[in-house]
Each structure stands twice: as structure tokens, then as C-alpha cells.
Coordinates of N, CA and C in Angstrom, one line a residue:
M27 N 0.9 -1.2 0.0 CA 0.0 0.0 0.0 C 0.9 1.2 0.0
L28 N 0.7 2.1 -1.0 CA 1.5 3.3 -1.1 C 0.7 4.4 -0.4
I29 N 1.3 5.1 0.6 CA 0.6 6.3 1.2 C 1.5 7.5 0.9
K30 N 0.7 8.6 0.7 CA 1.4 9.9 0.4 C 0.9 10.9 1.4
F31 N 1.8 11.8 1.8 CA 1.4 12.7 2.8 C 2.4 13.9 2.7
T32 N 2.2 14.9 3.5 CA 3.2 16.0 3.7 C 3.9 15.8 4.9
L33 N 5.2 15.8 4.9 CA 6.1 15.6 6.0 C 7.0 16.8 6.2
N34 N 6.7 17.6 7.3 CA 7.5 18.8 7.5 C 7.5 19.7 6.4
G35 N 6.3 19.9 5.7 CA 6.2 20.8 4.6 C 6.5 20.3 3.2
D36 N 7.1 19.1 3.2 CA 7.5 18.5 1.9 C 6.6 17.3 1.5
P37 N 6.4 17.0 0.2 CA 5.7 15.8 -0.1 C 6.5 14.6 0.2
A38 N 5.8 13.6 0.7 CA 6.5 12.3 1.1 C 5.6 11.2 0.7
E39 N 6.2 10.0 0.5 CA 5.4 8.8 0.3 C 6.2 7.6 0.8
V40 N 5.5 6.6 1.2 CA 6.2 5.4 1.6 C 5.3 4.2 1.2
M41 N 5.9 3.1 0.9 CA 5.3 1.9 0.5 C 5.2 1.0 1.8
L42 N 4.0 0.8 2.2 CA 3.8 -0.1 3.4 C 3.6 -1.5 3.0
K43 N 4.4 -2.4 3.5 CA 4.2 -3.8 3.2 C 3.1 -4.4 4.1
A44 N 2.9 -3.7 5.2 CA 1.8 -4.2 6.1 C 1.1 -3.0 6.6
G45 N -0.2 -3.1 6.7 CA -1.1 -2.0 7.1 C -1.0 -1.7 8.6
D46 N -0.3 -2.5 9.3 CA -0.3 -2.3 10.8 C 1.0 -1.6 11.2
R47 N 1.8 -1.0 10.3 CA 3.0 -0.3 10.7 C 2.6 1.0 11.4
L48 N 3.3 1.3 12.5 CA 3.0 2.5 13.2 C 3.7 3.7 12.6
L49 N 3.1 4.9 12.8 CA 3.7 6.1 12.3 C 5.1 6.3 12.9
A50 N 5.3 6.1 14.2 CA 6.6 6.2 14.8 C 7.7 5.4 14.1
D51 N 7.3 4.2 13.7 CA 8.3 3.3 13.1 C 8.6 3.8 11.7
V52 N 7.6 4.2 10.9 CA 7.8 4.8 9.6 C 8.7 6.0 9.7
L53 N 8.4 6.9 10.6 CA 9.2 8.1 10.7 C 10.7 7.8 11.0
R54 N 10.9 6.9 12.0 CA 12.2 6.6 12.4 C 13.0 5.7 11.4
E55 N 12.3 4.7 10.9 CA 13.0 3.7 10.0 C 13.1 4.2 8.5
D56 N 12.0 4.7 8.0 CA 11.9 5.0 6.6 C 12.5 6.4 6.3
F57 N 12.3 7.4 7.3 CA 12.7 8.7 7.0 C 13.9 9.2 7.9
Q58 N 14.3 8.3 8.8 CA 15.4 8.6 9.7 C 15.1 9.9 10.6
L59 N 13.9 10.1 10.9 CA 13.5 11.2 11.8 C 13.3 10.6 13.2
T60 N 14.3 10.7 14.0 CA 14.4 10.0 15.2 C 14.0 10.8 16.4
G61 N 13.5 12.0 16.2 CA 13.1 12.9 17.3 C 12.0 12.3 18.1
A62 N 11.0 11.7 17.5 CA 9.9 11.1 18.2 C 10.4 9.7 18.7
K63 N 10.7 9.8 20.0 CA 11.2 8.6 20.7 C 10.0 7.6 21.0
I64 N 10.4 6.4 21.2 CA 9.4 5.4 21.6 C 9.6 5.2 23.1
G65 N 8.6 5.5 23.9 CA 8.7 5.4 25.3 C 7.8 4.2 25.8
C66 N 6.6 4.5 26.2 CA 5.7 3.5 26.7 C 5.1 2.6 25.7
G67 N 4.9 3.0 24.5 CA 4.3 2.2 23.4 C 2.8 2.1 23.5
I68 N 2.2 2.8 24.5 CA 0.8 2.8 24.6 C 0.1 4.2 24.6
G69 N 0.9 5.2 24.2 CA 0.3 6.5 24.0 C 0.2 7.3 25.3
A70 N 0.7 6.8 26.4 CA 0.5 7.5 27.7 C 1.6 8.5 28.1
C71 N 2.8 8.3 27.6 CA 4.0 9.1 28.1 C 4.1 10.4 27.2
G72 N 3.7 10.4 26.0 CA 3.7 11.6 25.2 C 5.1 11.9 24.5
I73 N 6.1 11.1 24.7 CA 7.4 11.5 24.2 C 7.5 11.3 22.7
C74 N 6.5 10.5 22.1 CA 6.5 10.3 20.6 C 5.6 11.3 19.9
T75 N 5.2 12.3 20.6 CA 4.2 13.2 20.0 C 4.7 13.9 18.7
V76 N 3.9 13.8 17.7 CA 4.1 14.6 16.4 C 2.7 15.3 16.2
I77 N 2.7 16.2 15.2 CA 1.5 16.9 14.9 C 0.9 16.3 13.6
V78 N -0.3 15.8 13.6 CA -0.9 15.2 12.4 C -2.2 16.1 12.2
N79 N -2.2 16.7 11.0 CA -3.4 17.6 10.7 C -3.7 18.5 11.8
G80 N -2.7 19.1 12.4 CA -2.8 20.1 13.4 C -3.1 19.6 14.8
E81 N -3.1 18.3 15.0 CA -3.4 17.8 16.3 C -2.2 17.0 16.9
P82 N -1.9 17.2 18.2 CA -0.8 16.4 18.7 C -1.2 14.9 18.8
T83 N -0.3 14.1 18.3 CA -0.7 12.7 18.1 C 0.4 11.8 18.6
P84 N 0.1 10.8 19.4 CA 1.1 9.8 19.8 C 1.5 8.9 18.6
A85 N 2.7 9.1 18.1 CA 3.1 8.4 16.9 C 3.2 6.9 17.2
C86 N 3.3 6.5 18.4 CA 3.4 5.1 18.8 C 2.0 4.3 18.7
L87 N 1.0 5.1 18.5 CA -0.4 4.5 18.4 C -1.0 4.7 17.0
Q88 N -0.5 5.7 16.3 CA -1.0 6.1 15.0 C -0.6 5.1 13.9
L89 N -1.6 4.5 13.3 CA -1.2 3.6 12.1 C -0.8 4.5 11.0
A90 N 0.3 4.2 10.3 CA 0.8 5.0 9.2 C -0.2 5.0 8.1
A91 N -0.9 3.9 7.9 CA -1.8 3.8 6.8 C -2.9 4.8 6.9
M92 N -3.2 5.2 8.1 CA -4.3 6.2 8.3 C -3.8 7.6 8.1
C93 N -2.5 7.8 7.7 CA -2.0 9.1 7.5 C -1.9 9.5 6.0
D94 N -2.5 8.6 5.1 CA -2.6 8.9 3.7 C -3.2 10.3 3.5
G95 N -2.5 11.2 2.9 CA -3.1 12.6 2.7 C -2.9 13.5 3.8
A96 N -2.3 13.1 4.9 CA -2.2 13.9 6.1 C -1.0 14.9 6.0
D97 N -1.1 15.9 6.9 CA 0.0 16.8 7.1 C 0.7 16.5 8.4
I98 N 1.9 16.0 8.3 CA 2.6 15.6 9.5 C 3.8 16.5 9.8
R99 N 3.9 16.9 11.0 CA 5.0 17.8 11.4 C 5.8 17.1 12.6
T100 N 7.1 17.0 12.5 CA 7.9 16.4 13.5 C 8.8 17.5 14.1
V101 N 9.5 17.2 15.2 CA 10.4 18.2 15.7 C 11.5 18.6 14.8
E102 N 11.9 17.6 13.9 CA 12.9 17.9 12.9 C 12.5 19.0 11.9
G103 N 11.2 19.2 11.7 CA 10.7 20.1 10.8 C 10.5 21.5 11.3
L104 N 10.8 21.8 12.5 CA 10.6 23.1 13.1 C 11.6 24.2 12.8
A105 N 12.9 23.8 12.9 CA 13.9 24.8 12.7 C 14.0 25.1 11.2
T106 N 14.5 26.3 11.0 CA 14.7 26.8 9.6 C 16.2 27.1 9.4
A107 N 16.5 27.6 8.2 CA 17.9 28.0 8.0 C 18.2 29.2 8.8
D108 N 17.2 30.0 9.2 CA 17.4 31.2 10.1 C 17.6 30.8 11.5
G109 N 17.3 29.6 11.9 CA 17.5 29.2 13.3 C 16.4 28.4 13.9
L110 N 16.5 28.2 15.2 CA 15.5 27.3 15.9 C 14.2 28.0 15.9
H111 N 13.2 27.1 15.9 CA 11.8 27.6 16.1 C 11.8 28.3 17.5
P112 N 10.9 29.3 17.7 CA 10.9 30.0 19.0 C 10.6 29.1 20.2
V113 N 9.9 28.0 20.0 CA 9.7 27.1 21.1 C 11.0 26.3 21.4
Q114 N 11.6 25.9 20.4 CA 12.9 25.2 20.6 C 13.9 26.1 21.3
Q115 N 14.0 27.4 20.8 CA 14.9 28.4 21.4 C 14.6 28.6 22.9
A116 N 13.3 28.7 23.2 CA 12.9 28.9 24.6 C 13.3 27.7 25.5
F117 N 13.2 26.5 25.0 CA 13.7 25.3 25.7 C 15.2 25.4 26.0
V118 N 15.9 25.8 25.0 CA 17.4 26.0 25.1 C 17.7 27.1 26.1
N119 N 17.0 28.3 26.0 CA 17.3 29.4 26.9 C 17.0 29.1 28.3
Q120 N 15.9 28.3 28.5 CA 15.5 28.0 29.9 C 16.2 26.7 30.4
T121 N 17.1 26.1 29.7 CA 17.7 24.9 29.9 C 16.7 23.8 30.4
A122 N 15.6 23.8 29.6 CA 14.5 22.9 30.0 C 14.7 21.5 29.3
L123 N 15.9 21.0 29.7 CA 16.2 19.6 29.1 C 17.3 19.0 30.0
Q124 N 17.4 17.8 29.9 CA 18.5 17.1 30.6 C 18.9 15.9 29.7
C125 N 18.3 14.8 29.8 CA 18.7 13.7 28.9 C 18.2 13.9 27.5
G126 N 17.1 14.6 27.3 CA 16.6 14.9 26.0 C 15.5 14.0 25.4
I127 N 15.3 12.9 26.1 CA 14.3 11.9 25.5 C 12.9 12.5 25.4
C128 N 12.5 13.2 26.4 CA 11.1 13.7 26.4 C 11.0 15.1 25.6
I129 N 12.1 15.7 25.4 CA 12.0 17.1 24.9 C 11.3 17.2 23.6
P130 N 11.6 16.4 22.6 CA 10.8 16.5 21.3 C 9.3 16.5 21.5
G131 N 8.8 15.6 22.4 CA 7.4 15.5 22.7 C 6.9 16.8 23.3
H132 N 7.7 17.3 24.3 CA 7.3 18.6 24.9 C 7.2 19.7 23.9
V133 N 8.2 19.8 23.1 CA 8.3 20.9 22.1 C 7.1 20.8 21.2
M134 N 6.8 19.6 20.7 CA 5.6 19.4 19.8 C 4.3 19.7 20.5
Q135 N 4.2 19.3 21.7 CA 3.0 19.7 22.5 C 2.9 21.2 22.6
A136 N 4.0 21.9 22.9 CA 4.0 23.3 23.1 C 3.6 24.0 21.8
C137 N 4.2 23.5 20.7 CA 3.9 24.1 19.3 C 2.4 23.9 19.0
S138 N 1.9 22.8 19.3 CA 0.5 22.5 19.0 C -0.4 23.5 19.8
L139 N -0.1 23.6 21.1 CA -0.9 24.5 22.0 C -0.8 25.9 21.5
L140 N 0.4 26.4 21.2 CA 0.5 27.8 20.8 C 0.0 28.0 19.4
D141 N 0.0 27.0 18.5 CA -0.6 27.2 17.2 C -2.1 27.4 17.3
K142 N -2.7 26.7 18.3 CA -4.2 26.8 18.5 C -4.6 28.0 19.3
N143 N -3.7 28.3 20.3 CA -4.0 29.4 21.2 C -2.8 30.1 21.6
P144 N -2.5 31.3 20.9 CA -1.3 32.0 21.2 C -1.2 32.7 22.6
N145 N -2.3 32.6 23.3 CA -2.4 33.2 24.7 C -3.0 32.2 25.6
P146 N -2.4 31.1 25.9 CA -3.0 30.1 26.7 C -3.0 30.5 28.2
T147 N -3.9 30.0 28.9 CA -4.0 30.2 30.4 C -2.9 29.3 31.1
Q148 N -2.7 29.6 32.3 CA -1.7 28.8 33.1 C -2.2 27.4 33.2
E149 N -3.5 27.2 33.3 CA -4.1 25.8 33.3 C -3.9 25.1 32.0
E150 N -4.0 25.8 30.9 CA -3.8 25.1 29.6 C -2.3 24.8 29.4
I151 N -1.5 25.6 29.9 CA 0.0 25.3 29.8 C 0.3 24.1 30.6
K152 N -0.2 24.1 31.9 CA 0.0 23.0 32.8 C -0.5 21.7 32.2
A153 N -1.7 21.7 31.6 CA -2.2 20.5 31.0 C -1.4 20.0 29.8
S154 N -0.8 20.9 29.0 CA 0.0 20.6 27.9 C 1.3 20.0 28.5
V155 N 1.9 20.7 29.4 CA 3.2 20.2 30.0 C 3.0 18.8 30.7
D156 N 1.8 18.6 31.3 CA 1.5 17.3 32.0 C 1.3 16.2 31.0
S157 N 1.1 16.5 29.8 CA 0.7 15.5 28.8 C 2.0 14.7 28.3
V158 N 3.2 15.2 28.7 CA 4.4 14.5 28.4 C 5.2 14.2 29.7
Y159 N 5.6 13.0 29.9 CA 6.3 12.7 31.1 C 7.8 13.0 31.0
C160 N 8.3 13.5 32.0 CA 9.8 13.8 32.1 C 10.2 13.3 33.5
R161 N 11.3 12.6 33.4 CA 11.9 12.0 34.7 C 13.2 12.7 35.1
C162 N 13.7 13.6 34.3 CA 15.0 14.2 34.6 C 14.9 15.7 35.1
T163 N 14.2 16.5 34.4 CA 14.2 17.9 34.6 C 13.2 18.4 35.7
G164 N 12.2 17.6 35.9 CA 11.1 18.2 36.6 C 10.4 19.1 35.6
Y165 N 9.4 19.8 36.0 CA 8.6 20.5 35.0 C 8.7 22.0 35.1
H166 N 9.4 22.6 36.1 CA 9.5 24.0 36.2 C 10.1 24.7 35.0
R167 N 11.3 24.2 34.6 CA 12.0 24.8 33.5 C 11.2 24.7 32.2
I168 N 10.5 23.5 32.0 CA 9.7 23.3 30.8 C 8.5 24.3 30.8
F169 N 7.9 24.5 32.0 CA 6.8 25.5 32.1 C 7.3 26.9 31.8
E170 N 8.5 27.2 32.2 CA 9.1 28.5 31.9 C 9.4 28.7 30.4
A171 N 9.8 27.6 29.8 CA 10.1 27.6 28.4 C 8.8 27.9 27.6
Y172 N 7.7 27.4 28.0 CA 6.4 27.7 27.4 C 6.1 29.2 27.5
K173 N 6.3 29.7 28.7 CA 6.1 31.2 28.9 C 7.0 32.0 28.1
E174 N 8.3 31.6 28.0 CA 9.2 32.4 27.1 C 8.8 32.4 25.6
A175 N 8.3 31.2 25.2 CA 7.9 31.0 23.8 C 6.7 31.9 23.5
I176 N 5.8 32.0 24.5 CA 4.6 32.8 24.3 C 5.0 34.3 24.3
A177 N 5.9 34.7 25.1 CA 6.3 36.1 25.1 C 7.0 36.4 23.8
A178 N 7.8 35.5 23.3 CA 8.6 35.7 22.0 C 7.6 35.8 20.9
A179 N 6.5 35.0 20.9 CA 5.5 35.1 19.8 C 4.8 36.4 19.9
H180 N 4.5 36.9 21.1 CA 3.8 38.2 21.2 C 4.7 39.3 20.8
A181 N 6.0 39.2 21.1 CA 7.0 40.2 20.7 C 7.1 40.3 19.1
D182 N 7.1 39.1 18.5 CA 7.2 39.0 17.1 C 6.0 39.6 16.4
A183 N 4.8 39.3 17.0 CA 3.5 39.8 16.5 C 3.5 41.3 16.6
R184 N 4.0 41.9 17.7 CA 4.0 43.3 17.8 C 5.0 43.9 16.8
A185 N 6.2 43.3 16.7 CA 7.2 43.8 15.7 C 6.6 43.8 14.3
G186 N 5.9 42.7 14.0 CA 5.3 42.6 12.6 C 4.2 43.6 12.3
S187 N 3.5 44.0 13.4 CA 2.4 44.9 13.2 C 3.0 46.4 13.0
K188 N 4.2 46.6 13.4 CA 4.8 47.9 13.3 C 5.4 48.2 12.0
S189 N 5.7 47.1 11.2 CA 6.3 47.3 9.9 C 5.4 47.5 8.8

């Protein structure tokens, strides 16, 4: 079965020999996009989060066959030639990382939240942060990275409206 989709803004396709291949495996094995880590394998830990059609999705549960025609964004697709995505930069600035296994999932959750709501409440940020498990950093620095990314987006919006 041939499936075609958009991956990080570019057309992509993959031939599936079996309809039960998971999106996480296709991303990691066929496209060498290893940002989405496999943690629990049951969609509970959030570290494999990617964005499919605008929604945060556990890649360890998503059948790749169901992504035919989808728009898929991974952590590898966030940075540009100009630099890191503001959410990625905020995580770096706040040193909101340690071993790094959960960080791609956190970054994708933050991007998804901010894409939908550029001015989330503290409760919405907390729910987003809580959707990805971290065993190394605790959550304070991750929470601060969200707040910095929100402030940066607001500053960029103000700068854009002045030009």
C-alpha cells in the first residue's frame, strides 16, 4: 500500500508492506526522523508526539496507513535556515532539558498548543506540560520555556504589526 502525505512541509510517500505499521516506526525507520522517541508504546507518556493535521498525536499509536493525505510535522521540521523555532529556542534558553528523551514531545505539545491558542492560560499550559512525562528535569523549566515562547511570539507579532 502506497501512502502519500506532507512531512515537515514537503511531499512524502512510503510503501507499506503491512497496514499495521505505526507512524513512529515509519518516521524513524523510513525517514530517519528519530526525534519522536518510543517510550511506553501505549500513548501514555507523550514522548513520541508529532502533529498530524494540526493535532498532537502519539506516533506510537497512529497507524501509518491512516496518514494517507495527512500533514505531519515532527520536531525535525521546526527549525529553519534562520535558526531554531521559537519554542525550541525557549527550551534552550531555559535549559528545559536534561537527557533529552522527552524534549521533542514537549516541544511538539507546546507548538500545538501555541498554534491553536497564542495566549493560553496557566491551566492550559500545565495540561500541555503534564501530557508528556519527564523523569529528569522536573517541570518548572519546561513551564518557563512555554512562557518564554509565548512572550517571544507576542513580541514577534508586535514587531510585525509595526512594519
